[in-house]
XYZ file of N, CA and C in Angstrom:
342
model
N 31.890 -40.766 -3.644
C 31.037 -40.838 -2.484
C 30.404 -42.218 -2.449
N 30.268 -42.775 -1.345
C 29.465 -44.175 -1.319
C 28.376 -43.938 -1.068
N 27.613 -44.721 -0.771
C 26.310 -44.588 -0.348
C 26.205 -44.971 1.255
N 26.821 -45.057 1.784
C 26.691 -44.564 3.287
C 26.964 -43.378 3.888
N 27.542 -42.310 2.777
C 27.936 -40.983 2.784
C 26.726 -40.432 3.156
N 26.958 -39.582 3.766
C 25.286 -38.472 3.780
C 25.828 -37.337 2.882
N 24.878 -36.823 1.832
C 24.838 -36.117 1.075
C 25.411 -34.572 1.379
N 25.780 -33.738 0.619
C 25.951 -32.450 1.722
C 24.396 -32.015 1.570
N 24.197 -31.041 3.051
C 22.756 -30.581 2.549
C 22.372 -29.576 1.579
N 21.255 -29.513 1.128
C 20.961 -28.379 -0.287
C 21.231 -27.169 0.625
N 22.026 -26.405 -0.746
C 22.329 -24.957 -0.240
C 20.960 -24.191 -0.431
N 20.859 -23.253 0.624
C 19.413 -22.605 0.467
C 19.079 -21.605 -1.349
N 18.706 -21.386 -1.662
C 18.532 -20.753 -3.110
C 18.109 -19.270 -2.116
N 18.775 -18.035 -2.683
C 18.910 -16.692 -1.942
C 17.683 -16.104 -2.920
N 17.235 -16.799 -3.866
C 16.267 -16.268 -4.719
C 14.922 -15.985 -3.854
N 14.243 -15.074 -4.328
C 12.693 -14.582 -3.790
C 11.555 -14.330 -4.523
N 10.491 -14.435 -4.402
C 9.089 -14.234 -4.672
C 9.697 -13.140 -6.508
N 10.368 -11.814 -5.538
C 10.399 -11.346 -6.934
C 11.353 -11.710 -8.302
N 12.528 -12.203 -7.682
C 12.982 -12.785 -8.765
C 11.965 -13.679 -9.632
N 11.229 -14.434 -9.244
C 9.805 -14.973 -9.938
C 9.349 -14.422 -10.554
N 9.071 -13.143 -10.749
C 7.697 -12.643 -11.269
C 6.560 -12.576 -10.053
N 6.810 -13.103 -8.639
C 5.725 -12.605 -8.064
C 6.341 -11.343 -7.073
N 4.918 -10.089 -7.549
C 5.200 -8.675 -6.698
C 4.591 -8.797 -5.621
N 4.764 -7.422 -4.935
C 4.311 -7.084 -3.885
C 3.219 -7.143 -3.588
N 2.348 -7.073 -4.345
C 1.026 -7.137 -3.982
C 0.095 -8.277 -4.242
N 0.751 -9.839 -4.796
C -0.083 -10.879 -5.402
C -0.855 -11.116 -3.803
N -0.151 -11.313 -3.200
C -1.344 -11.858 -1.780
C -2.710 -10.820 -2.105
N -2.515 -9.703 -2.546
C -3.899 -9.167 -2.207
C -4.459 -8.760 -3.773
N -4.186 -9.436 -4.665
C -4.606 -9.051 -5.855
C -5.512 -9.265 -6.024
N -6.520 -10.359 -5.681
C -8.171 -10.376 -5.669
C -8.483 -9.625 -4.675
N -8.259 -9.171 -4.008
C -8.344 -7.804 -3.202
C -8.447 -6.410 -4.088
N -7.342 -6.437 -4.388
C -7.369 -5.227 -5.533
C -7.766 -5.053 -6.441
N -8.421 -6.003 -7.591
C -9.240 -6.180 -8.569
C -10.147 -5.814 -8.164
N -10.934 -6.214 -7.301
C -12.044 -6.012 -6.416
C -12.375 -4.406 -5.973
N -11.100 -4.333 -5.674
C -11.123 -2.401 -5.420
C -11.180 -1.850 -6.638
N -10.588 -2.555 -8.012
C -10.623 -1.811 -9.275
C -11.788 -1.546 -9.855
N -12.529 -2.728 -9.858
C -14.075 -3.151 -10.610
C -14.598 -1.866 -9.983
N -14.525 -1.179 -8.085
C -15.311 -0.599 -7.839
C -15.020 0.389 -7.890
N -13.755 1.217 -8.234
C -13.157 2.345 -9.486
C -14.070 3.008 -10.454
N -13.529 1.471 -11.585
C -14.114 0.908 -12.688
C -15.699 1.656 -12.706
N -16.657 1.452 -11.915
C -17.943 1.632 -11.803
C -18.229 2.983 -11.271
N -17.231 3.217 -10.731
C -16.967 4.835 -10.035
C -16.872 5.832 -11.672
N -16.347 4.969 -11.811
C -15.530 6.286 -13.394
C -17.225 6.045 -14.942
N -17.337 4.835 -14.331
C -18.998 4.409 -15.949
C -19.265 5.005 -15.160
N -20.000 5.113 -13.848
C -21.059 6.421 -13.568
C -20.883 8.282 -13.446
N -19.434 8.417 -13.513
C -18.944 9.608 -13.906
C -19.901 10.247 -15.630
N -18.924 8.985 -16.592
C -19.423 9.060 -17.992
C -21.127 9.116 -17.939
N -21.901 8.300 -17.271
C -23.146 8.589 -17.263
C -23.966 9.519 -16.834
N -23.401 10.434 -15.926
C -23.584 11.699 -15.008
C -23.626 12.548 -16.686
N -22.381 12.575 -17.160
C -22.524 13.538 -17.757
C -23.460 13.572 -19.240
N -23.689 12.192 -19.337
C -23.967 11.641 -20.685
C -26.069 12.211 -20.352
N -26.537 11.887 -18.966
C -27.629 12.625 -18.555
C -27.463 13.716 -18.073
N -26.451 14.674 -18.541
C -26.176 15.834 -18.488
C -26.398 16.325 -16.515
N -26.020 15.755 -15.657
C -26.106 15.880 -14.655
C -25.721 17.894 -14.006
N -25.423 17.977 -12.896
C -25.098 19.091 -12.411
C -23.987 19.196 -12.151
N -23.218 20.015 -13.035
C -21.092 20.142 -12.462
C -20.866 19.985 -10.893
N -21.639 20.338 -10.251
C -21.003 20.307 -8.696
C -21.296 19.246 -8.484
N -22.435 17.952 -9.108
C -22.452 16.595 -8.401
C -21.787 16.010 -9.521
N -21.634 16.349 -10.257
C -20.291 15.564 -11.143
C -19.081 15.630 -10.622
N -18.257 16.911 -10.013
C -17.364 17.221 -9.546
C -16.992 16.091 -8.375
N -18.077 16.586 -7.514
C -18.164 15.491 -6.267
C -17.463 14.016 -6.384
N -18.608 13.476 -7.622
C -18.117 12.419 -7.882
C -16.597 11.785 -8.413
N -16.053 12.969 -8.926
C -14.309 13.217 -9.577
C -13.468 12.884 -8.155
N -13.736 13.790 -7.372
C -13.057 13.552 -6.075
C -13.523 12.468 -5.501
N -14.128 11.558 -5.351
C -14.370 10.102 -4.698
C -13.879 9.295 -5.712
N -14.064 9.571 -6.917
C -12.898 8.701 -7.330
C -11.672 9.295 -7.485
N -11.281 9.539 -7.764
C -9.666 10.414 -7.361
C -9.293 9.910 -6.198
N -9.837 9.925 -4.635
C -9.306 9.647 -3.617
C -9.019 7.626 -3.717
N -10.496 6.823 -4.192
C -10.375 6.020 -4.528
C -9.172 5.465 -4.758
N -8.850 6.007 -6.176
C -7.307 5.857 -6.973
C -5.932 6.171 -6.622
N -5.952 7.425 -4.871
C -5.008 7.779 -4.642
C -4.478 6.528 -3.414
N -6.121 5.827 -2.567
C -5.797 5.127 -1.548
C -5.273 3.945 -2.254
N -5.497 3.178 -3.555
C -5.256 2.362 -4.186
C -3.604 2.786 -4.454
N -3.360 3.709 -4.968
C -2.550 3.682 -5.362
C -1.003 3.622 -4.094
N -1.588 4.319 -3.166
C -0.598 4.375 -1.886
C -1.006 2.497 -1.410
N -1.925 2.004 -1.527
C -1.349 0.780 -0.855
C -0.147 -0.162 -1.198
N -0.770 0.205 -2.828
C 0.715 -0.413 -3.582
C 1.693 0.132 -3.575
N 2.067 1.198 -2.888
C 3.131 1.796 -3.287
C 3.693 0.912 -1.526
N 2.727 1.229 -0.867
C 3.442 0.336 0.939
C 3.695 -1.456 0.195
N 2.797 -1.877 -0.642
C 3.363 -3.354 -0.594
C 4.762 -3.402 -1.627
N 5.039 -2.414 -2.569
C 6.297 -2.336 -3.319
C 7.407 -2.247 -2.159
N 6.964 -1.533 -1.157
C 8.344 -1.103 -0.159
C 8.421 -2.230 0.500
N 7.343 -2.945 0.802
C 7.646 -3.735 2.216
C 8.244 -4.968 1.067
N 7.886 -5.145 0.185
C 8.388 -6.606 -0.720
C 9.599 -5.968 -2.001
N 9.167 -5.447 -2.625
C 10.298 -5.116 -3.771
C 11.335 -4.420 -3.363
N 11.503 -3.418 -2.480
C 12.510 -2.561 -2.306
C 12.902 -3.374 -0.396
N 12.627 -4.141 0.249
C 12.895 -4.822 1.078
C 14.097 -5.636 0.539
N 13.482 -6.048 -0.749
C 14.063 -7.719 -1.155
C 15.466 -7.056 -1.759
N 15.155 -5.791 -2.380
C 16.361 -5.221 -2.943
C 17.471 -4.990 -1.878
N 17.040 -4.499 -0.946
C 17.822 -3.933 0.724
C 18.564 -5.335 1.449
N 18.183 -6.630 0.661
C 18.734 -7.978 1.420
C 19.468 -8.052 0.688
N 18.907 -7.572 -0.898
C 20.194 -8.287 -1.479
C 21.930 -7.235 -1.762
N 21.239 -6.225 -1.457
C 22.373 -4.836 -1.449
C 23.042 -4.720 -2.907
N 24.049 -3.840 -2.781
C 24.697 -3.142 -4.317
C 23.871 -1.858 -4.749
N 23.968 -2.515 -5.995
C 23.093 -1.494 -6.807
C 21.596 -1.252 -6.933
N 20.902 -2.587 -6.440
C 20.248 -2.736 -6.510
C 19.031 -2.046 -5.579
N 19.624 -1.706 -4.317
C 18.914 -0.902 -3.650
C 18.485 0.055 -3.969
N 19.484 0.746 -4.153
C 19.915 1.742 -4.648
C 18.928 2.461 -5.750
N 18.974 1.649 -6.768
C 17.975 1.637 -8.079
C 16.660 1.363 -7.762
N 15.853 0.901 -6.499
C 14.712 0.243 -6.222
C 14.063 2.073 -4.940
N 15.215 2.460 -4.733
C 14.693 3.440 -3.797
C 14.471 4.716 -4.653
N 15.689 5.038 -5.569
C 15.151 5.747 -6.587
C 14.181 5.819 -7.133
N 13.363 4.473 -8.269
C 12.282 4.538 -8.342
C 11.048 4.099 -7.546
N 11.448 4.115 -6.265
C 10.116 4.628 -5.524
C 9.976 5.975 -5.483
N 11.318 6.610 -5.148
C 10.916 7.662 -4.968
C 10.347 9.028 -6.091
N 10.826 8.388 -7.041
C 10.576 8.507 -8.533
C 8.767 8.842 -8.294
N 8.507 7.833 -8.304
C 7.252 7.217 -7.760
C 6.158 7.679 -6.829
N 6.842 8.037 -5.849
C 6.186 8.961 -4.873
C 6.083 10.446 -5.356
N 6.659 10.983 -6.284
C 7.369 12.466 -6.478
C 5.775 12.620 -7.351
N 5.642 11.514 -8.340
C 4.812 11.469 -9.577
C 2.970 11.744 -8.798
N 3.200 10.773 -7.697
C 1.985 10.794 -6.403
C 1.508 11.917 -6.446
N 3.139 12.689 -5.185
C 2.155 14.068 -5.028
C 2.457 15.610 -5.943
N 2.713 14.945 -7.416
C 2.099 15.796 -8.271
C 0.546 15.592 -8.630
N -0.259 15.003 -8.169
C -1.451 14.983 -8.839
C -2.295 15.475 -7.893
């Protein structure tokens, strides 16, 4: 090639976010930490309810607000796994889909056992 040649252009790289190491949910992970801490503080004041021997029905109460907490947390990630991990799997096709829908659904099954 001389140098008045024009180069060919770079082939695009088919690689993505997850081949990286980055998931579905990094855009909102200080987001979600944020939702954890307030978990986190949900569940120490559970332990402290009972530790001042509180009343089972406002202890209870408190089980189910966090429980729901943990279930809305847990369904968001399960929408940013689909829209990014099992998306990215669906571009790239084979087996891979395949294996990415399974364990969602894996995943979901585990959900609404609880």
């Amino acid at each position: 090639m001389t140098t008045t040649e024009a180069a060919d252009p770079p082939v695009e790289n088919p690689a993505t976010d997850h081949d990286h190491g980055v998931h579905g949910y990094h855009k909102q992970k200080d987001e979600h930490l944020k939702r954890l801490r307030r978990i986190e503080g949900q569940i120490r004041g559970l332990q402290r309810m009972v530790d001042e021997d509180v009343y089972c029905i406002d202890i209870l109460t408190q089980v189910s607000a966090s429980t729901k907490a943990l279930q809305s947390f847990a369904l968001q990630l399960l929408e940013e796994h689909l829209r990014h991990c099992v998306a990215d799997a669906a571009v790239k096709g084979g087996d891979e889909i395949d294996a990415k829908v399974e364990e969602a659904t894996k995943a979901i099954a585990r959900m609404m056992r609880t």
